[in-house]
Short mmCIF file of C-alpha atoms (C1' of nucleotides) in Angstrom, two decimals:
data_model
loop_
_atom_site.label_atom_id
_atom_site.label_comp_id
_atom_site.label_asym_id
_atom_site.label_seq_id
_atom_site.Cartn_x
_atom_site.Cartn_y
_atom_site.Cartn_z
CA MET A 180 81.21 85.16 125.36
CA ILE A 181 83.28 86.28 122.45
CA ARG A 182 81.79 86.92 118.97
CA LEU A 183 82.62 84.01 116.51
CA THR A 184 83.55 85.14 113.19
CA PRO A 185 84.06 83.45 109.82
CA VAL A 186 87.65 82.92 110.67
CA SER A 187 86.56 81.47 113.96
CA TYR A 188 84.57 78.75 112.22
CA ILE A 189 87.34 78.08 109.62
CA VAL A 190 89.73 77.39 112.48
CA LEU A 191 87.10 75.34 114.20
CA GLY A 192 86.40 73.54 110.97
CA LEU A 193 89.91 72.84 110.05
CA ILE A 194 90.88 71.53 113.53
CA ASP A 195 87.72 69.43 113.43
CA ALA A 196 88.76 67.79 110.22
CA ALA A 197 92.35 67.30 111.25
CA GLY A 198 91.84 66.07 114.78
CA GLU A 199 94.58 68.41 116.10
CA ALA A 200 96.72 70.99 114.58
CA THR A 201 99.20 73.61 115.21
CA PRO A 202 99.00 77.13 113.83
CA TYR A 203 101.40 76.11 111.27
CA GLN A 204 99.47 73.13 110.38
CA LEU A 205 96.31 75.43 110.14
CA LYS A 206 98.10 77.54 107.81
CA THR A 207 98.99 74.92 105.26
CA ALA A 208 95.71 73.35 105.61
CA ALA A 209 93.84 76.35 105.12
CA ALA A 210 96.08 77.37 102.13
CA ALA A 211 95.32 73.88 100.40
CA SER A 212 91.61 74.17 100.92
CA VAL A 213 89.48 76.96 102.00
CA GLY A 214 91.93 79.27 100.98
CA ASN A 215 90.38 79.81 97.69
CA LEU A 216 87.19 80.71 99.02
CA TRP A 217 88.09 82.67 102.09
CA SER A 218 91.88 83.19 102.67
CA VAL A 219 93.23 83.84 106.09
CA GLN A 220 96.45 85.86 107.06
CA HIS A 221 98.74 83.56 108.80
CA ALA A 222 99.21 85.66 111.68
CA GLN A 223 95.40 85.25 112.46
CA LEU A 224 96.06 81.41 112.73
CA TYR A 225 98.15 82.25 115.77
CA SER A 226 95.78 84.76 117.48
CA GLU A 227 92.53 83.22 116.67
CA PRO A 228 93.18 80.04 118.38
CA LEU A 229 94.18 81.71 121.69
CA ARG A 230 91.03 83.53 121.60
CA LEU A 231 89.12 80.36 121.00
CA ALA A 232 91.02 78.60 123.72
CA ASP A 233 90.30 81.48 126.16
CA ALA A 234 86.64 81.00 125.29
CA GLY A 235 86.83 77.42 126.04
CA LEU A 236 86.41 76.20 122.49
CA LEU A 237 89.69 74.57 122.00
CA ASP A 238 92.08 72.82 124.22
CA GLU A 239 95.72 73.94 124.00
CA GLN A 240 98.78 71.68 124.69
CA ARG A 241 102.28 72.96 124.38
CA GLU A 242 104.72 70.39 123.02
CA GLU A 243 107.32 69.40 125.48
CA THR A 244 110.46 69.36 123.43
CA GLY A 245 111.92 71.67 120.95
CA ARG A 246 110.00 74.40 119.68
CA ARG A 247 107.09 73.96 122.33
CA ARG A 248 104.46 74.30 119.51
CA ARG A 249 100.98 74.99 120.55
CA VAL A 250 98.68 71.98 119.64
CA TYR A 251 95.06 72.51 119.55
CA ARG A 252 91.99 70.22 119.56
CA LEU A 253 88.26 70.92 119.80
CA THR A 254 86.71 70.79 123.12
CA ASP A 255 83.16 69.58 123.65
CA ALA A 256 82.05 73.14 123.65
CA GLY A 257 84.06 73.70 120.47
CA ARG A 258 82.58 70.80 118.81
CA GLU A 259 79.11 72.11 119.73
CA ALA A 260 79.73 75.54 118.40
CA LEU A 261 80.78 74.24 115.07
CA THR A 262 77.78 72.10 114.92
CA ALA A 263 75.31 74.68 115.91
CA TRP A 264 76.81 77.00 113.36
CA LEU A 265 76.62 74.32 110.57
CA ALA A 266 72.97 73.77 111.55
CA THR A 267 71.88 77.30 111.30
CA PRO A 268 71.85 78.38 107.64
CA ALA A 269 73.57 81.47 107.06
CA ASP A 270 71.34 84.51 106.53
CA GLY A 271 74.03 86.98 105.45
CA PHE A 272 74.46 88.26 102.05
CA THR A 273 77.82 88.54 100.30
CA GLU A 274 78.56 91.69 98.33
CA LEU A 275 80.59 91.49 95.21
CA ARG A 276 83.19 93.65 96.58
CA ASP A 277 85.41 93.37 93.49
CA PRO A 278 88.01 95.97 92.91
CA GLY A 279 87.86 96.12 89.28
CA LEU A 280 84.02 96.40 89.31
CA LEU A 281 84.45 99.31 91.73
CA GLN A 282 86.74 101.14 89.19
CA LEU A 283 84.18 100.36 86.42
CA PHE A 284 81.52 101.76 88.74
CA PHE A 285 83.40 105.18 89.07
CA GLY A 286 84.11 105.44 85.28
CA ALA A 287 87.18 103.65 84.58
CA GLU A 288 87.61 102.67 80.86
CA PRO A 289 86.22 99.42 80.35
CA GLY A 290 88.42 98.08 77.63
CA PRO A 291 91.98 97.93 79.62
CA LEU A 292 90.17 96.90 82.79
CA ALA A 293 88.45 94.10 80.96
CA ALA A 294 91.87 92.78 79.54
CA ALA A 295 93.39 92.67 83.02
CA GLN A 296 90.61 91.03 84.74
CA LEU A 297 89.91 88.58 81.86
CA GLY A 298 93.61 87.14 82.49
CA LEU A 299 93.01 87.00 86.08
CA HIS A 300 89.96 85.07 85.91
CA GLU A 301 91.10 82.85 83.20
CA ARG A 302 94.04 81.67 85.13
CA ARG A 303 92.02 81.24 88.34
CA LEU A 304 89.46 79.06 86.34
CA ALA A 305 92.30 76.98 84.98
CA GLU A 306 93.54 76.36 88.59
CA TYR A 307 90.07 75.41 89.77
CA GLU A 308 89.75 72.94 87.01
CA THR A 309 93.07 71.41 87.49
CA LEU A 310 92.24 71.20 91.25
CA GLN A 311 88.97 69.48 90.25
CA ARG A 312 90.58 66.96 88.00
CA GLU A 313 93.50 66.19 90.18
CA ALA A 314 92.05 66.26 93.83
CA GLY A 315 88.51 65.92 93.37
CA ALA A 316 88.29 62.44 94.19
CA ALA A 317 89.67 63.11 97.68
CA MET A 318 87.40 65.81 98.50
CA THR A 319 84.54 65.85 100.74
CA GLU A 320 81.04 66.64 99.30
CA GLY A 321 81.17 69.95 100.62
CA GLN A 322 84.35 70.79 99.26
CA HIS A 323 83.41 69.51 95.88
CA LEU A 324 80.19 71.72 95.87
CA THR A 325 82.11 74.71 97.00
CA LEU A 326 84.66 74.26 94.18
CA GLU A 327 81.66 73.95 91.70
CA ALA A 328 80.46 77.45 92.95
CA GLY A 329 83.81 78.72 92.36
CA ILE A 330 84.01 77.50 89.08
CA ALA A 331 80.65 78.88 88.02
CA HIS A 332 81.43 82.19 89.07
CA GLU A 333 84.74 82.25 87.45
CA ARG A 334 82.88 81.28 84.12
CA GLU A 335 80.56 84.28 84.71
CA TRP A 336 83.36 86.63 85.34
CA ILE A 337 85.03 85.57 82.09
CA ARG A 338 81.82 85.93 80.15
CA TYR A 339 81.41 89.37 81.49
CA TRP A 340 84.86 90.67 80.86
CA ARG A 341 85.15 89.21 77.65
CA ASN A 342 82.06 90.97 76.58
CA LEU A 343 83.61 94.30 77.91
CA ALA A 344 86.98 93.55 76.25
CA ARG A 345 85.59 93.79 72.71
CA ASP A 346 85.06 97.57 72.64
CA MET B 40 101.66 109.18 102.71
CA ILE B 41 98.68 107.31 103.74
CA ARG B 42 97.34 103.94 102.21
CA LEU B 43 94.38 104.38 99.95
CA THR B 44 91.84 101.66 100.57
CA PRO B 45 88.68 100.83 98.34
CA VAL B 46 86.82 102.82 101.00
CA SER B 47 89.01 105.83 100.25
CA TYR B 48 88.28 105.63 96.58
CA ILE B 49 84.44 105.44 97.29
CA VAL B 50 84.68 108.45 99.27
CA LEU B 51 86.70 110.25 96.76
CA GLY B 52 84.55 108.92 93.74
CA LEU B 53 81.31 109.83 95.51
CA ILE B 54 82.57 113.43 96.40
CA ASP B 55 83.80 113.85 92.83
CA ALA B 56 80.24 112.99 91.54
CA ALA B 57 78.55 115.27 93.77
CA GLY B 58 80.96 118.17 93.78
CA GLU B 59 80.84 118.62 97.42
CA ALA B 60 79.32 116.45 100.36
CA THR B 61 78.94 116.22 104.06
CA PRO B 62 79.45 112.80 105.63
CA TYR B 63 75.77 112.46 105.92
CA GLN B 64 75.33 113.10 102.37
CA LEU B 65 77.97 110.52 101.56
CA LYS B 66 75.99 108.13 103.57
CA THR B 67 72.90 108.51 101.72
CA ALA B 68 74.64 108.73 98.55
CA ALA B 69 76.64 105.45 99.13
CA ALA B 70 73.44 103.64 100.22
CA ALA B 71 71.98 104.55 96.93
CA SER B 72 74.45 103.60 94.85
CA VAL B 73 77.62 101.73 95.37
CA GLY B 74 76.06 100.22 98.48
CA ASN B 75 75.05 97.04 96.70
CA LEU B 76 78.41 96.33 95.48
CA TRP B 77 80.52 97.55 98.36
CA SER B 78 78.81 98.92 101.38
CA VAL B 79 80.55 101.29 103.98
CA GLN B 80 79.66 101.63 107.64
CA HIS B 81 78.30 105.14 108.20
CA ALA B 82 81.05 105.71 110.88
CA GLN B 83 83.63 105.37 108.33
CA LEU B 84 82.11 107.99 106.25
CA TYR B 85 83.07 110.35 108.96
CA SER B 86 86.42 108.96 109.72
CA GLU B 87 87.72 108.40 106.26
CA PRO B 88 87.17 111.95 104.92
CA LEU B 89 89.16 113.22 108.08
CA ARG B 90 92.07 110.90 106.98
CA LEU B 91 91.79 112.20 103.27
CA ALA B 92 91.60 115.57 104.26
CA ASP B 93 94.85 115.19 106.58
CA ALA B 94 96.53 113.78 103.42
CA GLY B 95 95.66 116.75 101.26
CA LEU B 96 93.12 114.96 99.09
CA LEU B 97 90.00 116.72 100.41
CA ASP B 98 89.37 120.12 101.30
CA GLU B 99 87.25 120.60 104.43
CA GLN B 100 84.85 123.53 105.22
CA ARG B 101 82.86 123.70 108.44
CA GLU B 102 79.29 125.47 108.13
CA GLU B 103 79.09 128.71 109.82
CA THR B 104 75.69 128.21 111.09
CA GLY B 105 73.81 125.50 112.99
CA ARG B 106 75.39 122.21 113.19
CA ARG B 107 78.64 123.33 111.79
CA ARG B 108 78.83 120.12 109.45
CA ARG B 109 81.92 119.36 107.58
CA VAL B 110 81.61 119.73 103.97
CA TYR B 111 84.31 118.21 101.65
CA ARG B 112 85.53 118.80 98.03
CA LEU B 113 88.20 117.16 96.14
CA THR B 114 91.56 119.22 96.12
CA ASP B 115 93.56 118.89 92.88
CA ALA B 116 95.79 116.13 94.62
CA GLY B 117 92.41 114.41 95.43
CA ARG B 118 91.19 114.46 91.85
CA GLU B 119 94.55 113.27 90.64
CA ALA B 120 94.60 110.28 93.02
CA LEU B 121 91.26 109.31 91.83
CA THR B 122 92.16 109.58 88.21
CA ALA B 123 95.37 107.70 88.67
CA TRP B 124 93.36 104.95 90.52
CA LEU B 125 90.89 104.60 87.65
CA ALA B 126 93.66 104.56 85.06
CA THR B 127 95.25 101.75 86.77
CA PRO B 128 93.37 98.28 86.06
CA ALA B 129 92.96 96.42 89.46
CA ASP B 130 95.18 93.57 89.47
CA GLY B 131 93.35 92.04 92.67
CA PHE B 132 91.28 89.13 92.88
CA THR B 133 88.18 88.83 94.92
CA GLU B 134 87.26 85.74 96.81
CA LEU B 135 83.82 84.63 97.10
CA ARG B 136 83.79 84.88 100.88
CA ASP B 137 80.11 83.65 100.94
CA PRO B 138 79.11 82.55 104.48
CA GLY B 139 76.72 80.08 103.15
CA LEU B 140 79.26 78.59 100.95
CA LEU B 141 81.65 78.32 103.91
CA GLN B 142 79.04 76.31 105.77
CA LEU B 143 78.77 74.14 102.85
CA PHE B 144 82.53 73.62 102.62
CA PHE B 145 82.58 72.38 106.31
CA GLY B 146 79.72 69.87 105.73
CA ALA B 147 76.41 71.74 106.55
CA GLU B 148 73.18 70.10 104.95
CA PRO B 149 72.85 71.37 101.50
CA GLY B 150 69.08 71.18 101.61
CA PRO B 151 68.16 73.76 104.29
CA LEU B 152 71.00 75.93 103.37
CA ALA B 153 69.94 75.97 99.88
CA ALA B 154 66.49 76.83 100.68
CA ALA B 155 67.70 79.93 102.76
CA GLN B 156 70.11 81.15 100.29
CA LEU B 157 67.69 80.91 97.49
CA GLY B 158 65.28 83.21 99.10
CA LEU B 159 67.86 85.79 99.77
CA HIS B 160 69.25 85.93 96.24
CA GLU B 161 65.91 85.81 94.58
CA ARG B 162 64.98 88.76 96.61
CA ARG B 163 68.19 90.48 95.82
CA LEU B 164 67.91 89.84 92.17
CA ALA B 165 64.29 91.42 92.04
CA GLU B 166 65.72 94.46 93.70
CA TYR B 167 68.45 94.74 91.18
CA GLU B 168 66.10 94.17 88.16
CA THR B 169 63.65 96.78 89.65
CA LEU B 170 66.59 99.23 90.04
CA GLN B 171 67.61 98.64 86.43
CA ARG B 172 63.97 99.26 85.24
CA GLU B 173 63.35 102.31 87.14
CA ALA B 174 66.61 104.07 87.58
CA GLY B 175 68.46 102.58 84.76
CA ALA B 176 67.98 105.65 82.48
CA ALA B 177 69.68 108.01 85.02
CA MET B 178 72.65 105.79 85.55
CA THR B 179 76.21 106.29 84.18
CA GLU B 180 77.52 103.76 82.03
CA GLY B 181 79.80 102.38 84.74
CA GLN B 182 76.83 102.34 87.27
CA HIS B 183 74.98 100.44 84.56
CA LEU B 184 77.59 97.92 83.79
CA THR B 185 78.05 97.18 87.43
CA LEU B 186 74.52 96.55 88.04
CA GLU B 187 74.67 94.10 85.12
CA ALA B 188 77.53 92.15 86.86
CA GLY B 189 75.52 92.02 89.98
CA ILE B 190 72.53 90.69 88.14
CA ALA B 191 74.37 88.16 86.44
CA HIS B 192 76.05 86.76 89.55
CA GLU B 193 72.67 86.71 91.22
CA ARG B 194 71.40 84.62 88.51
CA GLU B 195 74.34 82.20 88.77
CA TRP B 196 73.69 81.88 92.64
CA ILE B 197 70.08 81.30 92.00
CA ARG B 198 70.87 78.52 89.48
CA TYR B 199 73.54 77.07 92.00
CA TRP B 200 71.39 76.88 95.06
CA ARG B 201 68.16 75.85 93.26
CA ASN B 202 70.06 72.83 92.06
CA LEU B 203 71.27 72.02 95.75
CA ALA B 204 67.55 72.62 96.93
CA ARG B 205 66.11 69.62 95.09
CA ASP B 206 67.78 67.02 97.31
"C1'" DG C 113 52.85 116.82 123.83
"C1'" DG C 114 54.79 112.69 123.51
"C1'" DG C 115 56.51 109.03 120.55
"C1'" DT C 116 58.97 107.62 116.58
"C1'" DA C 117 61.65 107.86 112.88
"C1'" DC C 118 65.40 110.39 110.78
"C1'" DA C 119 69.72 113.04 111.06
"C1'" DT C 120 74.14 113.57 112.70
"C1'" DG C 121 78.11 112.70 115.17
"C1'" DT C 122 81.87 110.72 118.63
"C1'" DA C 123 84.07 107.06 121.33
"C1'" DA C 124 85.80 102.60 122.38
"C1'" DT C 125 86.75 98.08 120.68
"C1'" DC C 126 88.63 94.55 118.09
"C1'" DA C 127 89.60 91.98 113.96
"C1'" DG C 128 92.59 91.68 110.47
"C1'" DT C 129 97.00 93.47 108.33
"C1'" DT C 130 101.69 94.50 107.93
"C1'" DA C 131 106.11 94.32 109.70
"C1'" DC C 132 109.55 92.28 112.22
"C1'" DA C 133 112.46 88.16 113.66
"C1'" DT C 134 114.90 83.85 113.88
"C1'" DG C 135 115.64 79.01 113.53
"C1'" DA C 136 115.91 75.03 110.43
"C1'" DT C 137 116.50 72.87 105.89
"C1'" DT C 138 117.52 72.19 101.45
"C1'" DT C 139 120.30 73.54 97.29
"C1'" DA C 140 123.58 75.28 94.15
"C1'" DT D 175 129.46 76.96 102.86
"C1'" DA D 176 126.71 80.50 101.27
"C1'" DA D 177 122.16 81.48 100.08
"C1'" DA D 178 117.75 80.72 99.60
"C1'" DT D 179 113.65 78.96 100.99
"C1'" DC D 180 110.66 76.95 104.34
"C1'" DA D 181 108.84 76.82 109.09
"C1'" DT D 182 107.41 79.27 112.99
"C1'" DG D 183 106.12 82.84 115.78
"C1'" DT D 184 105.45 87.87 117.95
"C1'" DA D 185 104.56 92.81 117.95
"C1'" DA D 186 102.65 97.01 116.25
"C1'" DC D 187 99.33 99.32 113.96
"C1'" DT D 188 94.96 100.93 111.92
"C1'" DG D 189 90.86 100.23 109.35
"C1'" DA D 190 86.42 98.90 110.23
"C1'" DT D 191 82.65 97.63 113.39
"C1'" DT D 192 79.79 98.27 117.30
"C1'" DA D 193 78.06 101.01 120.76
"C1'" DC D 194 76.83 105.35 122.42
"C1'" DA D 195 74.63 109.97 122.25
"C1'" DT D 196 71.94 113.96 121.15
"C1'" DG D 197 69.28 117.01 118.13
"C1'" DT D 198 65.41 117.80 115.07
"C1'" DA D 199 61.19 117.05 112.54
"C1'" DC D 200 57.02 114.80 111.83
"C1'" DC D 201 52.55 112.60 113.10
"C1'" DC D 202 48.96 110.49 116.02
#
DNA sequence: GGGTACATGTAATCAGTTACATGATTTA
DNA sequence: TAAATCATGTAACTGATTACATGTACCC
């Protein structure tokens, strides 16, 4: 049996929500939704479905005409894998893994670093807030909650770097 | 020229702080310091120094006796690479990439998830606070600031999951 | 003296990234 | 109609993880 990674579940989850999808549709769907939380390289949205189809979690159909795109849907096993994952609360812990913080750790000057990071995070926060205002109504509960987490952490980053910026 | 990854800079930074180090010493040093922010598999602390030595950023000496461990120190080029990196504020942005949040996004029940995550983060916060109390005095400014970021985000996670736990 | 934990390292695999490529639409 | 830009995909590479393996020291 293959090992299912977060990317596997992203693919399964997106296909579940869409009913069916080609890799390209996965790409656009990912960019518009989970992308902020966990982005995936587009090439992986071609290779990962192949893996999942091999493992019997996806059903693959080629279009008859034109580009003969691959269209994927969940098999019963695939739906089951997704459900099982959702029912098992993650025990994993996420490290911050922030490049800027890493530089700080090893002795970078806080001032310039803070200035740069502040800009990044302010822009990101603005994007999130716009997203919430404009697309909030169309979101699922889960998406909404996730976005709130994103906003909260952005606010925290801004507080943090702002504090370091006045040196 | 090789591409320098965050792991490369972790190795360079640790060796810079220690003066010289064997892979095993890197492993223990990493576990005790950067590990919380950005952990590295121990096997990588054997392969990455080889790469860096190939690229001329580290100098490698084999011990004469016994296990003939490899001992690394920075070359001038290595020190320069580290300094240059520290002087160039990171432009990168970190995604949350939290497995629990990913589950929430795709529709997992918030209740049980929150309960599990809450435990994780409370434990982690306690560790950080202990670390701050007990080792705080011996830390560099950068390490101290980094730890503060970690604590702030843990507090945010706890607030977030606690809010979802009362359903 | 046998187990168990720590120390130390290599090898194999694979996920994920980067680079390459080309057809189809839109726009200036 | 030339030039972008979007759409769509494959191939190659390599960083990172997992698995394997052996030596050494301590302790019951």
